Amino acid sequence: MAVTIKSAREIELMKDAGKILGEVHNRLAEQIVPGMSTKDIDVIGDKLIRSYQCIPSFLHYNGYPASICVSVNEEVVHGIPKKSRILQDGDIVSLDAGVIYKGYHSDAARTVAVGTITPETEKLIEVTRQSFFEGIKMAVAGNHLYDISNAIDAYVSTFGYGIVRELVGHGIGTHLHEDPQIPNFAQKRRGLRLEAGMTLAVEPMINMGRADVEFLDDDWTVVAADGLPSAHYENTILITEGEPVILSLV
Ligand code: MF3
Ligand code: CO
């Protein structure tokens, strides 16, 4: 699928979708407490999304069975919510959510602390978040796509963390996943030229230890092979002639 340039009308709808998703994330994060199940998070998130007249885009996507991907500790992404998985004080939980508003998608993820976490884990979450901001400093019309990838890699590598390679960011619009793919690790080529009106989901997934991942038998959950914690931070952004607009952060 080709990379699409959104019209002014489409950009307005993507701004609306992003604002809603940003609010969903803020309201979801403040409800995360020890003792709740990952299924509880999905139920709350699904209701929140629908309360804004949006459709949760992940539900039934390629057969995925929930509205929110809930990934605990060493789980990187695509954790499936379960009644039996109870969050404990000191856990971290990555919440990935997507909404469709009037036919337009927004996609965003946050890693949240459950109760009190160690300084090491706090740092992993903060570096992952900051790596997104380092990456999107380069997300300006006239620059090239892999300027984003290279900036994320250069920043994260100074901390010795593992950058997940099997999963990448992506274009987004009338579909959840559009071209181009956006790696979070350094590339040899420049990639395509960024143009105003492109909308992209930039989403570093960073492991405290090694970069290697494995898939669990549920065929969805991606875990760090060494069992150490992993964090995820994602927003849907709009490329402009100047600074990018972060659509899904409010
Ligand atoms: N948020 C994921 C992404 O960025 C998509 C999850 S799709 C699901 O690509 F099916 F796992 F929900
Ligand atoms: Co995404």
mmCIF file of C-alpha atoms and ligand atoms in Angstrom:
data_model
loop_
_atom_site.group_PDB
_atom_site.id
_atom_site.type_symbol
_atom_site.label_atom_id
_atom_site.label_comp_id
_atom_site.label_asym_id
_atom_site.label_seq_id
_atom_site.Cartn_x
_atom_site.Cartn_y
_atom_site.Cartn_z
ATOM 1 C CA MET A 1 0.000 0.000 0.000
ATOM 2 C CA ALA A 2 1.357 3.383 -1.007
ATOM 3 C CA VAL A 3 2.288 6.113 1.458
ATOM 4 C CA THR A 4 -0.659 8.515 1.597
ATOM 5 C CA ILE A 5 -0.683 12.283 2.015
ATOM 6 C CA LYS A 6 -3.720 13.326 4.012
ATOM 7 C CA SER A 7 -5.976 16.189 2.889
ATOM 8 C CA ALA A 8 -6.892 19.069 5.210
ATOM 9 C CA ARG A 9 -10.208 17.361 5.961
ATOM 10 C CA GLU A 10 -8.520 14.051 6.737
ATOM 11 C CA ILE A 11 -6.015 15.792 9.000
ATOM 12 C CA GLU A 12 -8.877 17.325 11.010
ATOM 13 C CA LEU A 13 -10.382 13.859 11.507
ATOM 14 C CA MET A 14 -7.019 12.404 12.505
ATOM 15 C CA LYS A 15 -6.587 15.226 15.009
ATOM 16 C CA ASP A 16 -9.983 14.370 16.500
ATOM 17 C CA ALA A 17 -9.124 10.652 16.633
ATOM 18 C CA GLY A 18 -5.748 11.395 18.221
ATOM 19 C CA LYS A 19 -7.158 13.742 20.856
ATOM 20 C CA ILE A 20 -9.674 11.100 21.877
ATOM 21 C CA LEU A 21 -6.974 8.417 22.103
ATOM 22 C CA GLY A 22 -4.735 10.709 24.156
ATOM 23 C CA GLU A 23 -7.606 11.235 26.605
ATOM 24 C CA VAL A 24 -8.329 7.504 26.688
ATOM 25 C CA HIS A 25 -4.695 6.840 27.620
ATOM 26 C CA ASN A 26 -4.644 9.503 30.318
ATOM 27 C CA ARG A 27 -7.855 8.204 31.880
ATOM 28 C CA LEU A 28 -6.741 4.579 31.624
ATOM 29 C CA ALA A 29 -3.291 5.164 33.135
ATOM 30 C CA GLU A 30 -4.707 6.822 36.249
ATOM 31 C CA GLN A 31 -6.803 3.713 36.980
ATOM 32 C CA ILE A 32 -3.907 1.225 37.007
ATOM 33 C CA VAL A 33 -3.480 -0.215 40.528
ATOM 34 C CA PRO A 34 -2.045 -3.404 42.035
ATOM 35 C CA GLY A 35 -4.671 -6.153 42.324
ATOM 36 C CA MET A 36 -6.495 -5.493 39.077
ATOM 37 C CA SER A 37 -6.384 -8.013 36.230
ATOM 38 C CA THR A 38 -5.174 -7.293 32.732
ATOM 39 C CA LYS A 39 -8.734 -8.122 31.624
ATOM 40 C CA ASP A 40 -10.048 -5.351 33.918
ATOM 41 C CA ILE A 41 -7.833 -2.928 31.959
ATOM 42 C CA ASP A 42 -9.261 -4.129 28.666
ATOM 43 C CA VAL A 43 -12.839 -3.748 29.895
ATOM 44 C CA ILE A 44 -12.189 -0.196 31.164
ATOM 45 C CA GLY A 45 -10.322 0.768 27.982
ATOM 46 C CA ASP A 46 -12.961 -0.684 25.667
ATOM 47 C CA LYS A 47 -15.709 1.264 27.484
ATOM 48 C CA LEU A 48 -13.656 4.468 27.412
ATOM 49 C CA ILE A 49 -13.037 4.185 23.662
ATOM 50 C CA ARG A 50 -16.712 3.537 22.936
ATOM 51 C CA SER A 51 -17.768 6.435 25.196
ATOM 52 C CA TYR A 52 -16.163 8.757 22.600
ATOM 53 C CA GLN A 53 -18.190 7.164 19.741
ATOM 54 C CA CYS A 54 -15.061 5.388 18.567
ATOM 55 C CA ILE A 55 -14.432 1.783 17.576
ATOM 56 C CA PRO A 56 -11.492 -0.043 19.208
ATOM 57 C CA SER A 57 -9.375 -0.882 16.164
ATOM 58 C CA PHE A 58 -7.436 -3.770 17.709
ATOM 59 C CA LEU A 59 -10.502 -5.900 18.528
ATOM 60 C CA HIS A 60 -10.589 -8.733 15.943
ATOM 61 C CA TYR A 61 -7.628 -7.227 14.030
ATOM 62 C CA ASN A 62 -6.013 -10.317 12.478
ATOM 63 C CA GLY A 63 -7.983 -12.249 15.096
ATOM 64 C CA TYR A 64 -6.653 -10.314 18.122
ATOM 65 C CA PRO A 65 -9.255 -10.952 20.879
ATOM 66 C CA ALA A 66 -9.271 -7.674 22.870
ATOM 67 C CA SER A 67 -9.460 -3.882 22.556
ATOM 68 C CA ILE A 68 -6.292 -3.041 24.493
ATOM 69 C CA CYS A 69 -2.947 -4.842 24.253
ATOM 70 C CA VAL A 70 -1.780 -5.271 27.852
ATOM 71 C CA SER A 71 1.843 -6.405 28.212
ATOM 72 C CA VAL A 72 3.367 -6.921 31.670
ATOM 73 C CA ASN A 73 7.096 -6.695 32.568
ATOM 74 C CA GLU A 74 9.064 -8.845 30.077
ATOM 75 C CA GLU A 75 6.109 -8.856 27.686
ATOM 76 C CA VAL A 76 7.005 -6.395 24.927
ATOM 77 C CA VAL A 77 3.732 -5.965 23.034
ATOM 78 C CA HIS A 78 0.462 -7.708 22.080
ATOM 79 C CA GLY A 79 -0.188 -9.217 25.518
ATOM 80 C CA ILE A 80 -3.698 -10.660 25.644
ATOM 81 C CA PRO A 81 -5.786 -9.454 28.616
ATOM 82 C CA LYS A 82 -6.724 -12.234 31.080
ATOM 83 C CA LYS A 83 -8.816 -12.433 34.248
ATOM 84 C CA SER A 84 -6.107 -14.631 35.778
ATOM 85 C CA ARG A 85 -3.234 -12.160 35.272
ATOM 86 C CA ILE A 86 -3.239 -9.921 38.341
ATOM 87 C CA LEU A 87 -0.979 -6.862 38.455
ATOM 88 C CA GLN A 88 1.431 -6.736 41.391
ATOM 89 C CA ASP A 89 3.082 -3.781 43.068
ATOM 90 C CA GLY A 90 6.379 -3.173 41.215
ATOM 91 C CA ASP A 91 5.155 -4.435 37.828
ATOM 92 C CA ILE A 92 5.195 -2.297 34.719
ATOM 93 C CA VAL A 93 2.421 -2.558 32.171
ATOM 94 C CA SER A 94 2.461 -1.467 28.551
ATOM 95 C CA LEU A 95 -0.922 -0.322 27.284
ATOM 96 C CA ASP A 96 -1.362 -0.142 23.529
ATOM 97 C CA ALA A 97 -4.654 1.119 22.109
ATOM 98 C CA GLY A 98 -6.126 2.115 18.775
ATOM 99 C CA VAL A 99 -9.311 3.982 17.915
ATOM 100 C CA ILE A 100 -11.255 4.566 14.727
ATOM 101 C CA TYR A 101 -13.130 7.876 14.577
ATOM 102 C CA LYS A 102 -15.236 8.616 11.473
ATOM 103 C CA GLY A 103 -13.112 6.169 9.504
ATOM 104 C CA TYR A 104 -9.724 7.453 10.695
ATOM 105 C CA HIS A 105 -7.285 5.621 12.950
ATOM 106 C CA SER A 106 -5.086 6.721 15.791
ATOM 107 C CA ASP A 107 -2.620 4.398 17.565
ATOM 108 C CA ALA A 108 -0.694 5.062 20.784
ATOM 109 C CA ALA A 109 1.018 3.217 23.624
ATOM 110 C CA ARG A 110 2.310 4.020 27.107
ATOM 111 C CA THR A 111 4.170 1.983 29.719
ATOM 112 C CA VAL A 112 2.807 2.632 33.200
ATOM 113 C CA ALA A 113 4.115 1.776 36.690
ATOM 114 C CA VAL A 114 1.989 -0.444 38.932
ATOM 115 C CA GLY A 115 2.456 0.941 42.437
ATOM 116 C CA THR A 116 6.120 1.548 43.272
ATOM 117 C CA ILE A 117 8.776 0.399 40.773
ATOM 118 C CA THR A 118 12.581 0.270 40.955
ATOM 119 C CA PRO A 119 14.674 3.244 39.751
ATOM 120 C CA GLU A 120 16.119 0.960 37.030
ATOM 121 C CA THR A 121 12.676 0.247 35.652
ATOM 122 C CA GLU A 122 11.666 3.902 35.967
ATOM 123 C CA LYS A 123 14.690 4.782 33.855
ATOM 124 C CA LEU A 124 13.774 2.227 31.170
ATOM 125 C CA ILE A 125 10.303 3.766 30.845
ATOM 126 C CA GLU A 126 11.680 7.310 30.709
ATOM 127 C CA VAL A 127 14.397 6.490 28.144
ATOM 128 C CA THR A 128 11.832 4.703 25.959
ATOM 129 C CA ARG A 129 9.538 7.734 26.095
ATOM 130 C CA GLN A 130 12.381 10.143 25.414
ATOM 131 C CA SER A 131 13.580 8.030 22.473
ATOM 132 C CA PHE A 132 10.269 8.767 20.761
ATOM 133 C CA PHE A 133 10.866 12.510 21.225
ATOM 134 C CA GLU A 134 14.465 12.201 20.000
ATOM 135 C CA GLY A 135 13.191 10.364 16.915
ATOM 136 C CA ILE A 136 10.480 12.828 16.021
ATOM 137 C CA LYS A 137 12.852 15.806 16.235
ATOM 138 C CA MET A 138 13.904 14.521 12.813
ATOM 139 C CA ALA A 139 10.320 14.055 11.577
ATOM 140 C CA VAL A 140 10.177 17.187 9.436
ATOM 141 C CA ALA A 141 9.233 17.531 5.750
ATOM 142 C CA GLY A 142 12.387 17.328 3.637
ATOM 143 C CA ASN A 143 14.178 14.971 6.031
ATOM 144 C CA HIS A 144 14.200 11.247 5.341
ATOM 145 C CA LEU A 145 12.313 8.498 7.096
ATOM 146 C CA TYR A 146 15.321 6.733 8.542
ATOM 147 C CA ASP A 147 16.569 9.963 10.125
ATOM 148 C CA ILE A 148 13.888 9.078 12.698
ATOM 149 C CA SER A 149 15.158 5.492 13.075
ATOM 150 C CA ASN A 150 18.765 6.598 13.372
ATOM 151 C CA ALA A 151 17.973 9.220 16.023
ATOM 152 C CA ILE A 152 16.072 6.690 18.162
ATOM 153 C CA ASP A 153 18.917 4.182 17.895
ATOM 154 C CA ALA A 154 21.630 6.757 18.653
ATOM 155 C CA TYR A 155 19.826 7.861 21.818
ATOM 156 C CA VAL A 156 18.820 4.424 23.137
ATOM 157 C CA SER A 157 22.185 2.834 22.445
ATOM 158 C CA THR A 158 23.928 5.200 24.870
ATOM 159 C CA PHE A 159 22.025 3.401 27.674
ATOM 160 C CA GLY A 160 22.961 -0.112 26.521
ATOM 161 C CA TYR A 161 19.337 -1.181 26.134
ATOM 162 C CA GLY A 162 18.132 -3.607 23.458
ATOM 163 C CA ILE A 163 16.064 -2.133 20.632
ATOM 164 C CA VAL A 164 13.406 -4.563 19.413
ATOM 165 C CA ARG A 165 13.837 -5.190 15.677
ATOM 166 C CA GLU A 166 10.991 -7.570 14.877
ATOM 167 C CA LEU A 167 8.302 -4.905 15.266
ATOM 168 C CA VAL A 168 8.316 -1.411 13.795
ATOM 169 C CA GLY A 169 6.277 1.778 13.498
ATOM 170 C CA HIS A 170 4.061 2.449 10.502
ATOM 171 C CA GLY A 171 2.002 4.824 8.436
ATOM 172 C CA ILE A 172 -1.610 5.231 9.630
ATOM 173 C CA GLY A 173 -4.839 6.744 8.300
ATOM 174 C CA THR A 174 -7.897 4.974 6.942
ATOM 175 C CA HIS A 175 -6.024 1.786 7.902
ATOM 176 C CA LEU A 176 -4.253 0.956 11.161
ATOM 177 C CA HIS A 177 -1.132 -0.126 9.323
ATOM 178 C CA GLU A 178 -0.150 1.771 6.181
ATOM 179 C CA ASP A 179 3.216 2.160 4.511
ATOM 180 C CA PRO A 180 5.926 3.016 5.331
ATOM 181 C CA GLN A 181 7.404 0.740 8.001
ATOM 182 C CA ILE A 182 9.443 2.700 10.559
ATOM 183 C CA PRO A 183 12.273 0.739 12.232
ATOM 184 C CA ASN A 184 13.546 1.907 15.615
ATOM 185 C CA PHE A 185 17.135 0.918 14.840
ATOM 186 C CA ALA A 186 19.756 2.477 12.555
ATOM 187 C CA GLN A 187 19.441 1.962 8.807
ATOM 188 C CA LYS A 188 22.047 2.105 6.063
ATOM 189 C CA ARG A 189 19.751 3.876 3.558
ATOM 190 C CA ARG A 190 17.984 7.209 3.982
ATOM 191 C CA GLY A 191 14.473 5.944 3.342
ATOM 192 C CA LEU A 192 11.723 7.944 1.711
ATOM 193 C CA ARG A 193 11.552 11.716 1.827
ATOM 194 C CA LEU A 194 9.110 12.950 4.452
ATOM 195 C CA GLU A 195 6.299 15.186 3.192
ATOM 196 C CA ALA A 196 3.784 17.395 4.967
ATOM 197 C CA GLY A 197 0.502 15.543 5.389
ATOM 198 C CA MET A 198 2.012 12.138 6.135
ATOM 199 C CA THR A 199 0.691 10.573 9.326
ATOM 200 C CA LEU A 200 2.940 8.089 11.099
ATOM 201 C CA ALA A 201 2.850 5.920 14.223
ATOM 202 C CA VAL A 202 6.331 6.052 15.771
ATOM 203 C CA GLU A 203 6.700 3.389 18.451
ATOM 204 C CA PRO A 204 10.006 2.417 20.051
ATOM 205 C CA MET A 205 9.920 -0.908 21.957
ATOM 206 C CA ILE A 206 12.971 -1.062 24.234
ATOM 207 C CA ASN A 207 14.292 -3.962 26.334
ATOM 208 C CA MET A 208 16.296 -3.442 29.496
ATOM 209 C CA GLY A 209 18.478 -6.370 28.449
ATOM 210 C CA ARG A 210 19.051 -7.987 25.092
ATOM 211 C CA ALA A 211 17.033 -7.081 22.004
ATOM 212 C CA ASP A 212 15.956 -10.649 21.200
ATOM 213 C CA VAL A 213 12.270 -11.498 21.472
ATOM 214 C CA GLU A 214 10.167 -14.663 21.380
ATOM 215 C CA PHE A 215 6.490 -15.329 20.750
ATOM 216 C CA LEU A 216 4.400 -17.128 23.371
ATOM 217 C CA ASP A 217 2.211 -20.120 22.468
ATOM 218 C CA ASP A 218 -0.848 -17.829 22.264
ATOM 219 C CA ASP A 219 0.739 -16.653 18.979
ATOM 220 C CA TRP A 220 0.382 -13.009 20.033
ATOM 221 C CA THR A 221 2.409 -12.111 23.091
ATOM 222 C CA VAL A 222 5.926 -10.943 22.239
ATOM 223 C CA VAL A 223 8.364 -11.331 25.177
ATOM 224 C CA ALA A 224 11.975 -10.379 25.817
ATOM 225 C CA ALA A 225 13.931 -13.614 25.415
ATOM 226 C CA ASP A 226 16.084 -12.882 28.474
ATOM 227 C CA GLY A 227 13.041 -12.223 30.668
ATOM 228 C CA LEU A 228 14.046 -8.666 31.569
ATOM 229 C CA PRO A 229 11.494 -5.807 31.461
ATOM 230 C CA SER A 230 10.500 -4.056 28.251
ATOM 231 C CA ALA A 231 8.829 -0.685 27.614
ATOM 232 C CA HIS A 232 6.835 0.804 24.732
ATOM 233 C CA TYR A 233 5.913 4.364 23.825
ATOM 234 C CA GLU A 234 3.934 5.314 20.743
ATOM 235 C CA ASN A 235 2.099 8.260 19.264
ATOM 236 C CA THR A 236 0.448 9.056 15.974
ATOM 237 C CA ILE A 237 2.120 12.138 14.489
ATOM 238 C CA LEU A 238 1.536 14.491 11.557
ATOM 239 C CA ILE A 239 4.455 15.602 9.389
ATOM 240 C CA THR A 240 4.519 19.336 8.606
ATOM 241 C CA GLU A 241 7.045 21.775 7.142
ATOM 242 C CA GLY A 242 8.054 22.547 10.743
ATOM 243 C CA GLU A 243 7.791 20.586 13.964
ATOM 244 C CA PRO A 244 5.631 17.448 13.793
ATOM 245 C CA VAL A 245 2.234 17.573 15.479
ATOM 246 C CA ILE A 246 1.783 14.809 18.060
ATOM 247 C CA LEU A 247 -1.846 13.915 17.461
ATOM 248 C CA SER A 248 -2.380 11.342 20.229
ATOM 249 C CA LEU A 249 -0.872 13.225 23.191
ATOM 250 C CA VAL A 250 -3.022 15.544 25.295
HETATM 251 N N1 MF3 B 1 -0.476 -1.129 18.186
HETATM 252 C C1 MF3 B 1 -0.009 -2.202 17.397
HETATM 253 C C2 MF3 B 1 0.842 -1.559 16.358
HETATM 254 O O1 MF3 B 1 1.313 -0.557 16.603
HETATM 255 C C3 MF3 B 1 -1.089 -2.953 16.747
HETATM 256 C C4 MF3 B 1 -1.667 -3.976 17.583
HETATM 257 S S1 MF3 B 1 -2.657 -4.898 16.617
HETATM 258 C C5 MF3 B 1 -3.317 -6.017 17.621
HETATM 259 O O2 MF3 B 1 1.094 -1.948 15.314
HETATM 260 F F1 MF3 B 1 -4.008 -6.786 16.885
HETATM 261 F F2 MF3 B 1 -2.386 -6.653 18.278
HETATM 262 F F3 MF3 B 1 -4.057 -5.443 18.476
HETATM 263 CO CO CO B 2 1.338 1.003 16.075
#
